[in-house]
Amino acid sequence: MSHPHTPSKKFRKTLLGGGALVVLAALNAPAAFSFAEETYHAYKIAQPGYKRQYGSWALLDVPSQYRTNAIHAALLHTGKVLIIAGSGNNQKKFDEGSFDTILWNPADNTFKKIPTPEDFFCSGHAQLPDGRLLVAGGTARYEVLDGEVGRAAGRMRVKNENPDRGYTFKKGTRFRSPSGMEYVSKFDVTVPKARRQVKVGYGKGGRVLPWKTRMTAGEARVFVEAVKEGPGSLTTQAAQYEIVGLRGREADNVYGIAQKITTEKQDFQGIKSAYEFDPRAEKYIPVDPMKEARWYPTLVTLDDGKVLAVSGLDDIGAVLTGDNELYDPRTRKWSKGPTRYFPTYPALFLTKGGTLFYSGSNAGYGPALKGRQPGLWDPRTNTFTEVGGLTDADQTETSASLMLPPAQDQRVMLLGGGGVGESSRATARTAIVDLKEDNPAFREGPRLPRGTRYLSSVLLPDDTVFTSGGSSDYRGRGASDILKAQFYDPRTNSFRPAADPTVGRNYHSEALLLPDGRVVTFGSDPLFGDADNTRLGTFEQRVEIYTPPYLQGSGTGDVDRPVLGPGPGEIVRGGRVTFRTPHPGRIVKARLMRPSAVTHTTDVEQRSIELSLSGDRDSVTMEVPEDRTLVPGGWYMLFVTDAHGVPSVAKWLLVK
């Protein structure tokens, strides 16, 4: 997979000059050789023949005022890319309430800052049927590591035994223990009123006994922190806490209960907020919040257009135990979803029939032995059927997953991954499961060049998969970024090399397909900035774009592409669309490609759907499958390709 770039003696002599080479060698032979090596490599990768075989990379010129810590990236049906940072894993920006979103237009390389109302850092997102992007969850509080916790903190359950009214307690409400220690709430909390349950009893002969009333207290949870610093506020004993400011009967009815309040590590905490981003108005629009706070959730679009929000850390910093929710874009409200536990950012793919396939890929938080088993989950019946056969099954965290093209084949591929948490383990394993089989199981695919976490994987219009970047250790530790890229071809079940990227990408990196057929890569959040792990890393704000071989033409950027002329902008599922084209006989394939919404190596939106194709003298006609579990409603890029895999520029098509 590696490309040797050793320059010939003749070339090195021409490059440096015989005398100059001798002088440099006397001064610093290794530096001279390195310079020659790098110069030759730069020369080689600039050659048209090299580009036609391997493609090429170029850095995007991003003005300084628009550079940001890209945590999320989504392609909109306007052709623009929404880059969401929120606080961007920057505690200072979080404390300042400074949250970023950048809108980039690849067509003319222009940028726009979007007012960002919440910290969408580590939120979830999904494409809605009308083309809006649902963004839900994010950050309420940054983590505090072991040894750095100055104030004891923990979960307070607030109880309300009053059946006549509920209560809302603002952030800063104080709770006092029996010993007089005080703790302050870090968020608003709303406690519902108590519920009356009336029961009737029967005596001998069916005689009705007096009515009995049972009261169930209303309850809500909130994160509290000790008013005073130090270990004196730590408690491991369950206790009842009075709410400072309540008097008389209210104080009797409403109170707090905590099992323990400690100085242990405090994890990130999620928010309940949800917004739709409107690509036309180019702004966030608030919708009803979720019932549960979520940080690191997956949002997956279902066949009926609703969106299922799964997993995440709650407002206390604990992994949700299975409380999933459904968003209805027609009402812009949430309702209770099927209950099932998953680790955070689980990779869930809509399959034919409406079931969801969980590949096992996830982004971290959660026990090592819980919720990691791949399987088919039917959200309607809430049944789960395990899928086996996966090697290195304990290394699915930070792995990549995607539905291979075309989606009709119903094959899902998992690539790379690592051990749970800050493990240094990484696997080169790839595996593929055919979900059309009666008893589907993973089968091992071709191996990656080396063990890889955080691998970016992007579907291309020619039915190949482009993969790039990643690192062989947790968050690029030990300068372990992998400056390699390759294509996976589902037809031959093999990899072939692509040009090497120049920017390393690990944690908090993204890649997606653009409407012109190129691939753009963002982000990277290395833990350290050197091989010895002595210097803190800095967030990678450079943006790099890959131009595949199919767009290289003569190597100068000009390429003879198939052309789609005028045609409709929308279609009913199961219908046909016709586009004018000057050379219909040249077009051999047509694909509907759903735009990406990607974060933390998780992109459950992208899929490539094969369209039946016919042509006449000056047009081509394509038929969209009728199955809504194969083609969820929404905007798609329509690509056509020739016999050499050269794609057209995409047309945007709304499937209803």
PDB file of N, CA, C and O in Angstrom, residues 5-8 11-17 21 24 30-47:
ATOM      1  N   HIS A   5       9.353   6.383  -2.705  1.00  0.00           N
ATOM      2  CA  HIS A   5       9.630   7.647  -3.394  1.00  0.00           C
ATOM      3  C   HIS A   5      11.123   7.945  -3.389  1.00  0.00           C
ATOM      4  O   HIS A   5      11.540   9.066  -3.191  1.00  0.00           O
ATOM      5  N   THR A   6      11.952   6.923  -3.542  1.00  0.00           N
ATOM      6  CA  THR A   6      13.389   7.137  -3.527  1.00  0.00           C
ATOM      7  C   THR A   6      13.830   7.730  -4.853  1.00  0.00           C
ATOM      8  O   THR A   6      13.640   7.122  -5.908  1.00  0.00           O
ATOM      9  N   PRO A   7      14.424   8.916  -4.865  1.00  0.00           N
ATOM     10  CA  PRO A   7      14.832   9.541  -6.118  1.00  0.00           C
ATOM     11  C   PRO A   7      16.039   8.849  -6.727  1.00  0.00           C
ATOM     12  O   PRO A   7      16.889   8.314  -6.023  1.00  0.00           O
ATOM     13  N   SER A   8      16.096   8.841  -8.054  1.00  0.00           N
ATOM     14  CA  SER A   8      17.250   8.273  -8.738  1.00  0.00           C
ATOM     15  C   SER A   8      18.463   9.169  -8.537  1.00  0.00           C
ATOM     16  O   SER A   8      18.359  10.355  -8.255  1.00  0.00           O
ATOM     17  N   PHE A  11      18.449  12.071 -10.962  1.00  0.00           N
ATOM     18  CA  PHE A  11      17.519  13.160 -10.627  1.00  0.00           C
ATOM     19  C   PHE A  11      18.058  14.009  -9.492  1.00  0.00           C
ATOM     20  O   PHE A  11      17.998  15.216  -9.520  1.00  0.00           O
ATOM     21  N   ARG A  12      18.633  13.356  -8.464  1.00  0.00           N
ATOM     22  CA  ARG A  12      19.149  14.118  -7.330  1.00  0.00           C
ATOM     23  C   ARG A  12      20.286  15.035  -7.763  1.00  0.00           C
ATOM     24  O   ARG A  12      20.426  16.152  -7.292  1.00  0.00           O
ATOM     25  N   LYS A  13      21.113  14.547  -8.694  1.00  0.00           N
ATOM     26  CA  LYS A  13      22.228  15.377  -9.160  1.00  0.00           C
ATOM     27  C   LYS A  13      21.715  16.579  -9.932  1.00  0.00           C
ATOM     28  O   LYS A  13      22.174  17.708  -9.768  1.00  0.00           O
ATOM     29  N   THR A  14      20.694  16.348 -10.763  1.00  0.00           N
ATOM     30  CA  THR A  14      20.091  17.448 -11.523  1.00  0.00           C
ATOM     31  C   THR A  14      19.414  18.446 -10.598  1.00  0.00           C
ATOM     32  O   THR A  14      19.494  19.653 -10.781  1.00  0.00           O
ATOM     33  N   LEU A  15      18.764  17.917  -9.579  1.00  0.00           N
ATOM     34  CA  LEU A  15      18.002  18.767  -8.678  1.00  0.00           C
ATOM     35  C   LEU A  15      18.885  19.711  -7.883  1.00  0.00           C
ATOM     36  O   LEU A  15      18.631  20.899  -7.768  1.00  0.00           O
ATOM     37  N   LEU A  16      19.976  19.202  -7.328  1.00  0.00           N
ATOM     38  CA  LEU A  16      20.780  19.990  -6.413  1.00  0.00           C
ATOM     39  C   LEU A  16      22.078  20.516  -7.017  1.00  0.00           C
ATOM     40  O   LEU A  16      22.656  21.475  -6.520  1.00  0.00           O
ATOM     41  N   GLY A  17      22.545  19.853  -8.065  1.00  0.00           N
ATOM     42  CA  GLY A  17      23.856  20.213  -8.594  1.00  0.00           C
ATOM     43  C   GLY A  17      24.919  19.434  -7.862  1.00  0.00           C
ATOM     44  O   GLY A  17      24.869  19.275  -6.645  1.00  0.00           O
ATOM     45  N   LEU A  21      25.506  19.418  -3.729  1.00  0.00           N
ATOM     46  CA  LEU A  21      25.210  18.210  -2.972  1.00  0.00           C
ATOM     47  C   LEU A  21      26.371  17.849  -2.053  1.00  0.00           C
ATOM     48  O   LEU A  21      26.181  17.467  -0.897  1.00  0.00           O
ATOM     49  N   LEU A  24      26.410  20.328   0.920  1.00  0.00           N
ATOM     50  CA  LEU A  24      25.342  20.028   1.867  1.00  0.00           C
ATOM     51  C   LEU A  24      25.628  18.754   2.647  1.00  0.00           C
ATOM     52  O   LEU A  24      25.374  18.669   3.838  1.00  0.00           O
ATOM     53  N   PRO A  30      22.003  14.088   6.422  1.00  0.00           N
ATOM     54  CA  PRO A  30      20.603  13.668   6.550  1.00  0.00           C
ATOM     55  C   PRO A  30      19.622  14.740   6.106  1.00  0.00           C
ATOM     56  O   PRO A  30      18.616  14.448   5.455  1.00  0.00           O
ATOM     57  N   ALA A  31      19.892  16.009   6.437  1.00  0.00           N
ATOM     58  CA  ALA A  31      18.987  17.083   6.036  1.00  0.00           C
ATOM     59  C   ALA A  31      18.957  17.233   4.531  1.00  0.00           C
ATOM     60  O   ALA A  31      17.911  17.469   3.933  1.00  0.00           O
ATOM     61  N   ALA A  32      20.110  17.109   3.896  1.00  0.00           N
ATOM     62  CA  ALA A  32      20.174  17.234   2.440  1.00  0.00           C
ATOM     63  C   ALA A  32      19.378  16.137   1.768  1.00  0.00           C
ATOM     64  O   ALA A  32      18.626  16.372   0.814  1.00  0.00           O
ATOM     65  N   PHE A  33      19.545  14.908   2.280  1.00  0.00           N
ATOM     66  CA  PHE A  33      18.823  13.801   1.676  1.00  0.00           C
ATOM     67  C   PHE A  33      17.317  13.956   1.880  1.00  0.00           C
ATOM     68  O   PHE A  33      16.524  13.701   0.985  1.00  0.00           O
ATOM     69  N   SER A  34      16.926  14.408   3.084  1.00  0.00           N
ATOM     70  CA  SER A  34      15.507  14.615   3.360  1.00  0.00           C
ATOM     71  C   SER A  34      14.913  15.666   2.439  1.00  0.00           C
ATOM     72  O   SER A  34      13.806  15.501   1.923  1.00  0.00           O
ATOM     73  N   PHE A  35      15.658  16.740   2.212  1.00  0.00           N
ATOM     74  CA  PHE A  35      15.181  17.789   1.310  1.00  0.00           C
ATOM     75  C   PHE A  35      14.986  17.242  -0.097  1.00  0.00           C
ATOM     76  O   PHE A  35      13.980  17.506  -0.762  1.00  0.00           O
ATOM     77  N   ALA A  36      15.969  16.463  -0.558  1.00  0.00           N
ATOM     78  CA  ALA A  36      15.868  15.875  -1.896  1.00  0.00           C
ATOM     79  C   ALA A  36      14.696  14.920  -1.997  1.00  0.00           C
ATOM     80  O   ALA A  36      13.953  14.910  -2.982  1.00  0.00           O
ATOM     81  N   GLU A  37      14.539  14.135  -0.948  1.00  0.00           N
ATOM     82  CA  GLU A  37      13.434  13.176  -0.910  1.00  0.00           C
ATOM     83  C   GLU A  37      12.082  13.895  -0.993  1.00  0.00           C
ATOM     84  O   GLU A  37      11.203  13.527  -1.777  1.00  0.00           O
ATOM     85  N   GLU A  38      11.892  14.920  -0.168  1.00  0.00           N
ATOM     86  CA  GLU A  38      10.628  15.653  -0.145  1.00  0.00           C
ATOM     87  C   GLU A  38      10.387  16.385  -1.454  1.00  0.00           C
ATOM     88  O   GLU A  38       9.252  16.447  -1.945  1.00  0.00           O
ATOM     89  N   THR A  39      11.459  16.946  -2.026  1.00  0.00           N
ATOM     90  CA  THR A  39      11.302  17.666  -3.286  1.00  0.00           C
ATOM     91  C   THR A  39      10.919  16.719  -4.413  1.00  0.00           C
ATOM     92  O   THR A  39      10.063  17.026  -5.244  1.00  0.00           O
ATOM     93  N   TYR A  40      11.527  15.551  -4.416  1.00  0.00           N
ATOM     94  CA  TYR A  40      11.188  14.567  -5.436  1.00  0.00           C
ATOM     95  C   TYR A  40       9.740  14.095  -5.278  1.00  0.00           C
ATOM     96  O   TYR A  40       9.004  13.947  -6.253  1.00  0.00           O
ATOM     97  N   HIS A  41       9.339  13.886  -4.014  1.00  0.00           N
ATOM     98  CA  HIS A  41       7.962  13.451  -3.769  1.00  0.00           C
ATOM     99  C   HIS A  41       6.968  14.503  -4.266  1.00  0.00           C
ATOM    100  O   HIS A  41       5.976  14.172  -4.913  1.00  0.00           O
ATOM    101  N   ALA A  42       7.255  15.779  -3.959  1.00  0.00           N
ATOM    102  CA  ALA A  42       6.380  16.856  -4.422  1.00  0.00           C
ATOM    103  C   ALA A  42       6.317  16.892  -5.939  1.00  0.00           C
ATOM    104  O   ALA A  42       5.254  17.125  -6.532  1.00  0.00           O
ATOM    105  N   TYR A  43       7.450  16.645  -6.572  1.00  0.00           N
ATOM    106  CA  TYR A  43       7.488  16.606  -8.044  1.00  0.00           C
ATOM    107  C   TYR A  43       6.647  15.443  -8.568  1.00  0.00           C
ATOM    108  O   TYR A  43       5.847  15.595  -9.496  1.00  0.00           O
ATOM    109  N   LYS A  44       6.823  14.291  -7.941  1.00  0.00           N
ATOM    110  CA  LYS A  44       6.157  13.085  -8.433  1.00  0.00           C
ATOM    111  C   LYS A  44       4.634  13.185  -8.336  1.00  0.00           C
ATOM    112  O   LYS A  44       3.917  12.866  -9.292  1.00  0.00           O
ATOM    113  N   ILE A  45       4.128  13.632  -7.173  1.00  0.00           N
ATOM    114  CA  ILE A  45       2.675  13.648  -6.994  1.00  0.00           C
ATOM    115  C   ILE A  45       2.006  14.749  -7.808  1.00  0.00           C
ATOM    116  O   ILE A  45       0.784  14.773  -7.925  1.00  0.00           O
ATOM    117  N   ALA A  46       2.807  15.663  -8.365  1.00  0.00           N
ATOM    118  CA  ALA A  46       2.244  16.719  -9.215  1.00  0.00           C
ATOM    119  C   ALA A  46       2.129  16.296 -10.667  1.00  0.00           C
ATOM    120  O   ALA A  46       1.551  17.034 -11.475  1.00  0.00           O
ATOM    121  N   GLN A  47       2.644  15.122 -11.003  1.00  0.00           N
ATOM    122  CA  GLN A  47       2.624  14.680 -12.392  1.00  0.00           C
ATOM    123  C   GLN A  47       1.240  14.180 -12.794  1.00  0.00           C
ATOM    124  O   GLN A  47       0.550  13.521 -12.005  1.00  0.00           O
TER     125      GLN A  47
END
